[in-house]
């Protein structure tokens, strides 16, 4: 049975303030920590042993997931003393793998929501005889990703991480953050120092003539690295547009966790998720948004494509559109926050004090 490594040690800087108290993979999407969806999908593809490579806020993973038996998995945790980067993190957990040198090992970035056929990626790897196989996807703007051109047979010809110049944008095909490595290749990554798999390992392997194989598909794919993407991903899980066996309830316009209170005249649409102990007051309209545990959305408030952090309070008639409200923040009544604005954890905004659109 194929084993998997999950890279969950990044600082999640672009996702702040969501990641101030919570590492990115533990921020709830559709009612459960995002990582649950990835673990459940791996399990459904037959993976039984997963090693989590942790670094930032490493201590929160094990108390939640334990030994993994609730998900039918055997989970292990390895924490880096200093962040080792993506390649260093993979190398650092190699001793926990049980498989032999010629066996395939799955590696996943910990912030990808995708319908990838995991078994098909392993089959591509085995049948092509590659050293490493990569899931690839096509995006409209590839600049924030690793560009991976391939030849007619799907063999990778170059790897260009975060291209800086227009000349480097040679393809719209990008690294989708899921790999199959031959175990022996993992053992060749240098140990004990930071290594970027994207900037060092892949280009180095290509220069040595190694066989890197790409598998392109057009399945659902989203990197949840920004607040807008995170909110979108959660809504797509609730709506059933993004596949996961771990959504706690039926797919539809809304997901309301046990212990949440939604007034009869409140309207929840567009894949809105409401966490345990949250309160949505009379007349509030919440669309395509995530309201985390214990948060309060006041009467007649309008919340669209936004995230309301744990324990945060949104005052009556306040409008949020594309906004992120940090844990415990208080936005008084009659405010208007739009266009990617972020309110830091614990901040208090007085009633009627903000009519703000960022110039994003
Ligand atoms: N353990 C550990 N240690 N994990 C890390 C570290 C580290 O030092 N640094 C990053 N990670 C984890 C992150 O938690 C995340 O799950 C994954 O590695 C990728 O890091 P991101 O910070 O999300 O990278 P990115 O989104 O800018 O780019 C990566 O993903 C793209 C696809 O979404 C690259 O792999 C790109 O090539 C790729 O296109
Ligand atoms: Mg990412």
CSV table of C-alpha atoms and ligand atoms in Angstrom, one decimal:
chain,number,residue,atom,x,y,z
A,1,UNK,CA,0.0,0.0,0.0
A,2,UNK,CA,1.4,3.4,-1.0
A,3,UNK,CA,2.5,5.7,1.9
A,4,UNK,CA,2.1,9.5,1.9
A,5,UNK,CA,4.0,12.5,3.2
A,6,UNK,CA,2.0,15.7,3.8
A,7,UNK,CA,3.8,19.0,3.9
A,8,UNK,CA,2.1,21.1,6.5
A,9,UNK,CA,4.9,23.2,8.0
A,10,UNK,CA,4.5,26.5,6.0
A,11,UNK,CA,3.8,29.7,7.9
A,12,UNK,CA,0.8,30.5,5.8
A,13,UNK,CA,1.8,34.2,5.6
A,14,UNK,CA,-0.5,35.1,2.8
A,15,UNK,CA,-3.4,33.8,4.8
A,16,UNK,CA,-3.0,36.0,7.8
A,17,UNK,CA,-4.8,36.8,10.1
A,18,UNK,CA,-6.4,33.3,9.7
A,19,UNK,CA,-3.0,31.7,10.4
A,20,UNK,CA,-2.0,33.8,13.4
A,21,UNK,CA,-3.2,31.2,15.9
A,22,UNK,CA,-3.8,28.3,13.5
A,23,UNK,CA,-1.6,26.7,10.9
A,24,UNK,CA,-3.1,26.9,7.4
A,25,UNK,CA,-4.0,23.1,7.2
A,26,UNK,CA,-6.0,23.4,10.5
A,27,UNK,CA,-8.2,26.4,9.5
A,28,UNK,CA,-11.7,25.0,9.1
A,29,UNK,CA,-13.1,24.6,5.6
A,30,UNK,CA,-16.6,23.3,5.3
A,31,UNK,CA,-16.7,22.6,9.1
A,32,UNK,CA,-13.5,20.6,9.6
A,33,UNK,CA,-9.8,21.5,9.6
A,34,UNK,CA,-8.8,21.7,5.9
A,35,UNK,CA,-6.3,18.8,6.3
A,36,UNK,CA,-9.2,16.4,7.1
A,37,UNK,CA,-10.3,16.6,3.5
A,38,UNK,CA,-6.9,15.8,2.2
A,39,UNK,CA,-6.4,12.9,4.7
A,40,UNK,CA,-9.9,11.5,3.9
A,41,UNK,CA,-9.2,11.6,0.1
A,42,UNK,CA,-5.9,9.9,0.6
A,43,UNK,CA,-7.5,7.2,2.7
A,44,UNK,CA,-10.2,6.7,0.0
A,45,UNK,CA,-7.5,6.2,-2.5
A,46,UNK,CA,-6.1,3.3,-0.4
A,47,UNK,CA,-3.3,5.2,1.5
A,48,UNK,CA,-3.0,3.9,5.1
A,49,UNK,CA,0.2,5.4,6.4
A,50,UNK,CA,0.7,9.2,6.4
A,51,UNK,CA,3.6,11.1,7.8
A,52,UNK,CA,2.9,14.8,8.6
A,53,UNK,CA,6.0,17.1,8.1
A,54,UNK,CA,5.3,19.9,10.6
A,55,UNK,CA,7.1,23.1,11.6
A,56,UNK,CA,5.0,26.2,12.2
A,57,UNK,CA,2.5,25.8,15.1
A,58,UNK,CA,3.4,22.1,15.0
A,59,UNK,CA,1.9,21.3,18.4
A,60,UNK,CA,-1.7,21.6,17.3
A,61,UNK,CA,-1.9,18.7,14.8
A,62,UNK,CA,-1.4,15.7,17.0
A,63,UNK,CA,-4.0,16.6,19.7
A,64,UNK,CA,-6.6,16.9,17.0
A,65,UNK,CA,-5.8,13.9,14.7
A,66,UNK,CA,-4.1,11.6,17.2
A,67,UNK,CA,-2.9,8.4,15.7
A,68,UNK,CA,-5.3,8.8,12.8
A,69,UNK,CA,-7.5,5.9,13.6
A,70,UNK,CA,-10.7,8.0,13.4
A,71,UNK,CA,-9.9,8.4,9.7
A,72,UNK,CA,-8.8,4.8,9.3
A,73,UNK,CA,-5.2,5.9,9.0
A,74,UNK,CA,-1.9,5.4,10.8
A,75,UNK,CA,-0.6,9.0,11.2
A,76,UNK,CA,2.9,10.0,12.3
A,77,UNK,CA,4.2,13.5,13.1
A,78,UNK,CA,7.7,14.8,12.5
A,79,UNK,CA,8.6,18.4,13.6
A,80,UNK,CA,11.5,20.3,12.1
A,81,UNK,CA,13.6,22.2,14.6
A,82,UNK,CA,14.1,24.9,11.9
A,83,UNK,CA,11.9,25.0,8.8
A,84,UNK,CA,13.6,22.8,6.2
A,85,UNK,CA,11.6,23.9,3.2
A,86,UNK,CA,9.6,21.5,1.0
A,87,UNK,CA,12.5,19.2,0.0
A,88,UNK,CA,14.2,19.3,3.4
A,89,UNK,CA,10.8,18.4,5.0
A,90,UNK,CA,10.4,15.4,2.7
A,91,UNK,CA,13.9,14.2,3.4
A,92,UNK,CA,13.5,14.7,7.1
A,93,UNK,CA,10.6,12.2,7.4
A,94,UNK,CA,12.2,9.6,5.1
A,95,UNK,CA,13.2,7.4,8.1
A,96,UNK,CA,9.5,7.0,9.0
A,97,UNK,CA,8.6,5.3,5.7
A,98,UNK,CA,8.3,1.6,5.7
A,99,UNK,CA,8.6,0.9,2.0
A,100,UNK,CA,11.6,-0.2,0.0
A,101,UNK,CA,13.9,1.8,-2.3
A,102,UNK,CA,12.0,1.1,-5.5
A,103,UNK,CA,8.5,1.8,-4.1
A,104,UNK,CA,6.4,4.8,-4.8
A,105,UNK,CA,5.7,7.4,-2.1
A,106,UNK,CA,3.0,10.1,-2.4
A,107,UNK,CA,3.8,13.7,-1.4
A,108,UNK,CA,1.2,16.4,-1.0
A,109,UNK,CA,1.3,20.1,-0.4
A,110,UNK,CA,-1.0,20.7,2.6
A,111,UNK,CA,-3.1,23.5,1.1
A,112,UNK,CA,-4.5,22.0,-2.1
A,113,UNK,CA,-8.1,21.2,-2.7
A,114,UNK,CA,-8.4,18.9,-5.7
A,115,UNK,CA,-10.3,16.1,-7.3
A,116,UNK,CA,-7.0,14.5,-8.4
A,117,UNK,CA,-7.3,10.8,-9.1
A,118,UNK,CA,-4.6,9.7,-6.7
A,119,UNK,CA,-4.5,6.1,-7.9
A,120,UNK,CA,-4.1,7.3,-11.5
A,121,UNK,CA,-1.1,9.4,-10.5
A,122,UNK,CA,0.5,6.3,-8.9
A,123,UNK,CA,-0.3,4.3,-12.0
A,124,UNK,CA,1.2,7.0,-14.3
A,125,UNK,CA,4.3,6.8,-12.2
A,126,UNK,CA,4.6,3.0,-12.3
A,127,UNK,CA,3.7,2.6,-15.9
A,128,UNK,CA,6.1,5.4,-17.1
A,129,UNK,CA,9.0,4.1,-15.0
A,130,UNK,CA,9.6,7.7,-13.8
A,131,UNK,CA,11.8,8.7,-10.9
A,132,UNK,CA,9.2,11.3,-9.9
A,133,UNK,CA,5.7,12.0,-11.2
A,134,UNK,CA,3.9,15.3,-10.8
A,135,UNK,CA,0.2,16.2,-10.9
A,136,UNK,CA,-0.1,19.2,-13.3
A,137,UNK,CA,-3.0,21.6,-13.9
A,138,UNK,CA,-3.6,24.5,-16.2
A,139,UNK,CA,-4.3,28.0,-14.8
A,140,UNK,CA,-5.0,31.4,-16.3
A,141,UNK,CA,-2.2,33.1,-14.5
A,142,UNK,CA,0.7,30.8,-13.7
A,143,UNK,CA,3.0,33.4,-12.1
A,144,UNK,CA,2.4,32.4,-8.5
A,145,UNK,CA,3.2,28.7,-9.2
A,146,UNK,CA,5.8,26.3,-10.5
A,147,UNK,CA,5.7,26.2,-14.3
A,148,UNK,CA,6.1,22.7,-15.7
A,149,UNK,CA,6.4,22.3,-19.4
A,150,UNK,CA,6.2,18.7,-20.8
A,151,UNK,CA,7.0,17.0,-24.1
A,152,UNK,CA,4.5,15.2,-26.3
A,153,UNK,CA,4.9,12.1,-24.1
A,154,UNK,CA,4.2,14.0,-20.9
A,155,UNK,CA,7.9,14.0,-19.8
A,156,UNK,CA,8.8,17.1,-17.9
A,157,UNK,CA,11.3,19.3,-19.8
A,158,UNK,CA,11.9,22.1,-17.2
A,159,UNK,CA,10.7,23.4,-13.8
A,160,UNK,CA,10.5,27.1,-13.3
A,161,UNK,CA,9.3,28.1,-9.8
A,162,UNK,CA,7.5,31.5,-9.6
A,163,UNK,CA,8.7,32.9,-12.9
A,164,UNK,CA,9.9,36.5,-12.7
A,165,UNK,CA,10.1,37.6,-16.4
A,166,UNK,CA,7.6,37.3,-19.2
A,167,UNK,CA,10.1,35.1,-21.2
A,168,UNK,CA,9.9,32.5,-18.4
A,169,UNK,CA,6.2,32.1,-18.9
A,170,UNK,CA,6.5,29.2,-21.3
A,171,UNK,CA,3.4,27.3,-20.4
A,172,UNK,CA,0.1,27.6,-18.5
A,173,UNK,CA,0.8,24.2,-17.0
A,174,UNK,CA,1.7,24.3,-13.3
A,175,UNK,CA,2.8,22.1,-10.5
A,176,UNK,CA,-0.4,21.1,-8.7
A,177,UNK,CA,1.4,20.1,-5.5
A,178,UNK,CA,1.0,16.3,-5.6
A,179,UNK,CA,3.9,14.0,-6.4
A,180,UNK,CA,4.9,10.4,-6.5
A,181,UNK,CA,8.6,9.9,-5.7
A,182,UNK,CA,10.5,6.7,-6.0
A,183,UNK,CA,11.6,6.2,-2.4
A,184,UNK,CA,15.3,6.0,-3.5
A,185,UNK,CA,15.0,9.6,-4.9
A,186,UNK,CA,13.9,10.9,-1.5
A,187,UNK,CA,17.0,9.4,0.1
A,188,UNK,CA,19.2,11.4,-2.3
A,189,UNK,CA,17.8,14.8,-1.0
A,190,UNK,CA,20.5,16.3,1.3
A,191,UNK,CA,19.6,15.9,5.0
A,192,UNK,CA,19.9,18.5,7.8
A,193,UNK,CA,19.6,21.7,5.8
A,194,UNK,CA,16.8,23.6,4.1
A,195,UNK,CA,16.0,22.4,0.5
A,196,UNK,CA,13.3,23.6,-1.8
A,197,UNK,CA,12.0,20.7,-3.8
A,198,UNK,CA,10.8,23.2,-6.5
A,199,UNK,CA,14.0,25.4,-6.7
A,200,UNK,CA,16.6,22.7,-6.1
A,201,UNK,CA,15.5,19.1,-6.2
A,202,UNK,CA,13.4,19.1,-9.4
A,203,UNK,CA,15.8,21.3,-11.5
A,204,UNK,CA,18.7,19.3,-10.2
A,205,UNK,CA,17.1,16.0,-11.1
A,206,UNK,CA,16.3,17.3,-14.6
A,207,UNK,CA,19.9,18.5,-15.1
A,208,UNK,CA,21.1,15.0,-14.2
A,209,UNK,CA,18.8,13.4,-16.8
A,210,UNK,CA,16.3,11.9,-14.3
A,211,UNK,CA,12.8,11.0,-15.6
A,212,UNK,CA,10.1,13.4,-14.3
A,213,UNK,CA,6.7,12.6,-15.6
A,214,UNK,CA,3.7,15.0,-15.7
A,215,UNK,CA,0.1,14.0,-15.4
A,216,UNK,CA,-2.2,16.9,-16.6
A,217,UNK,CA,-5.9,16.8,-15.9
A,218,UNK,CA,-8.8,19.3,-15.7
A,219,UNK,CA,-10.2,18.2,-12.4
A,220,UNK,CA,-11.2,20.7,-9.6
A,221,UNK,CA,-8.0,22.4,-8.3
A,222,UNK,CA,-7.4,25.2,-5.9
A,223,UNK,CA,-4.4,26.3,-3.8
A,224,UNK,CA,-6.0,27.7,-0.6
A,225,UNK,CA,-3.0,30.0,0.1
A,226,UNK,CA,-5.0,33.3,0.1
A,227,UNK,CA,-8.1,34.3,2.1
A,228,UNK,CA,-10.2,34.6,-1.1
A,229,UNK,CA,-9.2,31.2,-2.3
A,230,UNK,CA,-9.8,29.7,1.2
A,231,UNK,CA,-13.3,31.1,1.3
A,232,UNK,CA,-14.0,29.9,-2.2
A,233,UNK,CA,-12.7,26.4,-1.4
A,234,UNK,CA,-14.8,26.0,1.7
A,235,UNK,CA,-17.9,27.1,-0.3
A,236,UNK,CA,-17.1,24.7,-3.1
A,237,UNK,CA,-16.8,21.9,-0.6
A,238,UNK,CA,-20.2,22.8,0.9
A,239,UNK,CA,-21.8,23.1,-2.5
A,240,UNK,CA,-20.3,19.8,-3.6
A,241,UNK,CA,-18.3,21.3,-6.4
A,242,UNK,CA,-15.1,20.2,-4.8
A,243,UNK,CA,-15.0,16.5,-3.8
A,244,UNK,CA,-14.3,15.3,-0.2
A,245,UNK,CA,-15.6,12.4,1.8
A,246,UNK,CA,-15.1,14.5,5.0
A,247,UNK,CA,-17.8,17.2,4.7
A,248,UNK,CA,-19.8,16.8,7.9
A,249,UNK,CA,-23.3,16.9,6.4
A,250,UNK,CA,-25.2,17.0,3.1
A,251,UNK,CA,-23.9,19.1,0.2
A,252,UNK,CA,-26.0,22.2,-0.6
A,253,UNK,CA,-26.4,25.9,-0.1
A,254,UNK,CA,-25.4,25.8,3.6
A,255,UNK,CA,-23.7,23.7,6.2
A,256,UNK,CA,-24.6,24.5,9.8
A,257,UNK,CA,-22.7,22.6,12.4
A,258,UNK,CA,-24.3,21.2,15.6
A,259,UNK,CA,-24.6,23.9,18.3
A,260,UNK,CA,-24.9,26.8,15.9
A,261,UNK,CA,-27.9,29.1,16.2
A,262,UNK,CA,-29.5,30.4,13.0
A,263,UNK,CA,-32.5,32.7,13.3
A,264,UNK,CA,-35.5,31.6,11.2
A,265,UNK,CA,-35.4,34.8,9.1
A,266,UNK,CA,-31.6,34.6,8.4
A,267,UNK,CA,-30.6,33.5,4.9
A,268,UNK,CA,-27.6,31.3,4.3
A,269,UNK,CA,-26.6,30.6,0.7
A,270,UNK,CA,-23.8,29.9,-1.8
A,271,UNK,CA,-22.0,27.2,0.3
A,272,UNK,CA,-21.9,29.1,3.6
A,273,UNK,CA,-20.5,27.2,6.5
A,274,UNK,CA,-21.4,28.1,10.1
A,275,UNK,CA,-19.3,26.6,12.9
A,276,UNK,CA,-20.4,25.2,16.3
A,277,UNK,CA,-21.7,27.8,18.7
A,278,UNK,CA,-21.9,30.5,16.1
A,279,UNK,CA,-25.0,32.7,16.0
A,280,UNK,CA,-26.6,34.2,12.9
A,281,UNK,CA,-29.2,36.8,13.9
A,282,UNK,CA,-32.6,37.6,12.4
A,283,UNK,CA,-32.5,39.2,8.9
A,284,UNK,CA,-28.8,38.5,8.3
A,285,UNK,CA,-27.8,37.4,4.8
A,286,UNK,CA,-24.7,35.3,4.5
A,287,UNK,CA,-23.5,34.1,1.1
A,288,UNK,CA,-20.5,32.0,0.1
A,289,UNK,CA,-18.9,32.6,3.4
A,290,UNK,CA,-17.3,30.8,6.3
A,291,UNK,CA,-18.4,31.7,9.9
A,292,UNK,CA,-16.1,30.0,12.4
A,293,UNK,CA,-17.0,28.6,15.8
A,294,UNK,CA,-18.5,31.0,18.3
A,295,UNK,CA,-18.7,33.9,15.9
A,296,UNK,CA,-21.8,36.2,15.9
A,297,UNK,CA,-23.3,37.8,12.8
A,298,UNK,CA,-25.7,40.5,14.0
A,299,UNK,CA,-29.3,41.4,12.8
A,300,UNK,CA,-29.6,42.4,9.1
A,301,UNK,CA,-25.8,42.1,8.5
A,302,UNK,CA,-24.8,41.2,4.9
A,303,UNK,CA,-21.8,38.9,4.6
A,304,UNK,CA,-20.6,37.8,1.1
A,305,UNK,CA,-17.5,35.8,0.1
A,306,UNK,CA,-16.0,36.5,3.5
A,307,UNK,CA,-14.5,34.8,6.5
A,308,UNK,CA,-15.5,35.6,10.1
A,309,UNK,CA,-13.0,34.2,12.5
A,310,UNK,CA,-13.6,32.2,15.6
A,311,UNK,CA,-15.4,34.2,18.3
A,312,UNK,CA,-15.6,37.4,16.1
A,313,UNK,CA,-18.7,39.6,16.3
A,314,UNK,CA,-20.2,41.4,13.4
A,315,UNK,CA,-22.6,44.2,14.3
A,316,UNK,CA,-26.1,44.8,13.1
A,317,UNK,CA,-26.5,46.0,9.4
A,318,UNK,CA,-22.7,45.8,8.8
A,319,UNK,CA,-21.8,44.8,5.3
A,320,UNK,CA,-18.8,42.5,4.6
A,321,UNK,CA,-17.8,41.7,1.0
A,322,UNK,CA,-14.6,39.8,0.3
A,323,UNK,CA,-13.5,40.6,3.9
A,324,UNK,CA,-11.5,38.5,6.4
A,325,UNK,CA,-12.2,39.2,10.1
A,326,UNK,CA,-9.6,37.7,12.5
A,327,UNK,CA,-10.5,35.6,15.5
A,328,UNK,CA,-12.1,37.5,18.3
A,329,UNK,CA,-12.3,40.8,16.4
A,330,UNK,CA,-15.4,43.0,16.9
A,331,UNK,CA,-16.8,45.0,14.0
A,332,UNK,CA,-19.5,47.3,15.4
A,333,UNK,CA,-22.8,48.0,13.7
A,334,UNK,CA,-23.3,50.0,10.4
A,335,UNK,CA,-19.8,49.4,9.0
A,336,UNK,CA,-18.9,48.5,5.4
A,337,UNK,CA,-15.8,46.4,4.7
A,338,UNK,CA,-15.1,45.3,1.2
A,339,UNK,CA,-12.5,44.2,-1.4
A,340,UNK,CA,-10.1,41.9,0.4
A,341,UNK,CA,-9.9,44.0,3.6
A,342,UNK,CA,-8.5,42.1,6.6
A,343,UNK,CA,-9.2,42.9,10.2
A,344,UNK,CA,-6.6,41.6,12.6
A,345,UNK,CA,-7.4,39.2,15.5
A,346,UNK,CA,-8.9,41.0,18.5
A,347,UNK,CA,-9.3,44.4,16.8
A,348,UNK,CA,-12.4,46.5,17.7
A,349,UNK,CA,-14.0,48.7,15.1
A,350,UNK,CA,-16.5,51.2,16.5
A,351,UNK,CA,-20.0,51.4,15.1
A,352,UNK,CA,-20.3,53.3,11.9
A,353,UNK,CA,-16.5,54.0,11.7
A,354,UNK,CA,-15.5,52.3,8.5
A,355,UNK,CA,-16.8,52.7,4.9
A,356,UNK,CA,-13.7,51.2,3.4
A,357,UNK,CA,-12.7,49.6,0.1
A,358,UNK,CA,-9.1,48.7,-0.4
A,359,UNK,CA,-7.7,49.6,-3.8
A,360,UNK,CA,-6.8,46.0,-4.6
B,1,LIG,N1,7.3,20.9,6.8
B,1,LIG,C1,7.4,22.0,6.1
B,1,LIG,N2,8.5,22.8,6.2
B,1,LIG,N3,6.5,22.3,5.2
B,1,LIG,C2,6.6,23.4,4.4
B,1,LIG,C3,7.8,24.3,4.6
B,1,LIG,C4,8.8,23.9,5.5
B,1,LIG,O1,9.8,24.6,5.7
B,1,LIG,N4,7.6,25.3,3.7
B,1,LIG,C5,6.4,25.1,3.0
B,1,LIG,N5,5.8,24.0,3.5
B,1,LIG,C6,4.6,23.4,3.1
B,1,LIG,C7,3.4,24.3,3.2
B,1,LIG,O2,2.8,24.2,4.4
B,1,LIG,C8,2.5,23.9,2.0
B,1,LIG,O3,1.7,22.9,2.4
B,1,LIG,C9,3.5,23.4,1.0
B,1,LIG,O4,4.7,23.1,1.7
B,1,LIG,C10,3.8,24.4,-0.2
B,1,LIG,O5,4.1,25.6,0.4
B,1,LIG,P1,3.3,26.9,-0.1
B,1,LIG,O6,3.9,28.0,0.7
B,1,LIG,O7,1.9,26.7,-0.1
B,1,LIG,O8,3.9,27.1,-1.6
B,1,LIG,P2,3.2,27.8,-2.8
B,1,LIG,O9,1.8,27.6,-2.8
B,1,LIG,O10,3.8,29.2,-2.9
B,1,LIG,O11,3.9,27.0,-4.0
B,1,LIG,C11,3.9,25.5,-4.1
B,1,LIG,O12,2.6,25.1,-4.4
B,1,LIG,C12,2.2,25.4,-5.8
B,1,LIG,C13,0.8,24.8,-6.0
B,1,LIG,O13,-0.1,25.3,-5.1
B,1,LIG,C14,4.9,25.1,-5.0
B,1,LIG,O14,5.0,23.7,-4.9
B,1,LIG,C15,4.5,25.4,-6.5
B,1,LIG,O15,5.5,24.8,-7.4
B,1,LIG,C16,3.2,24.9,-6.8
B,1,LIG,O16,2.8,25.3,-8.1
B,2,LIG,MG1,0.3,26.9,-1.5
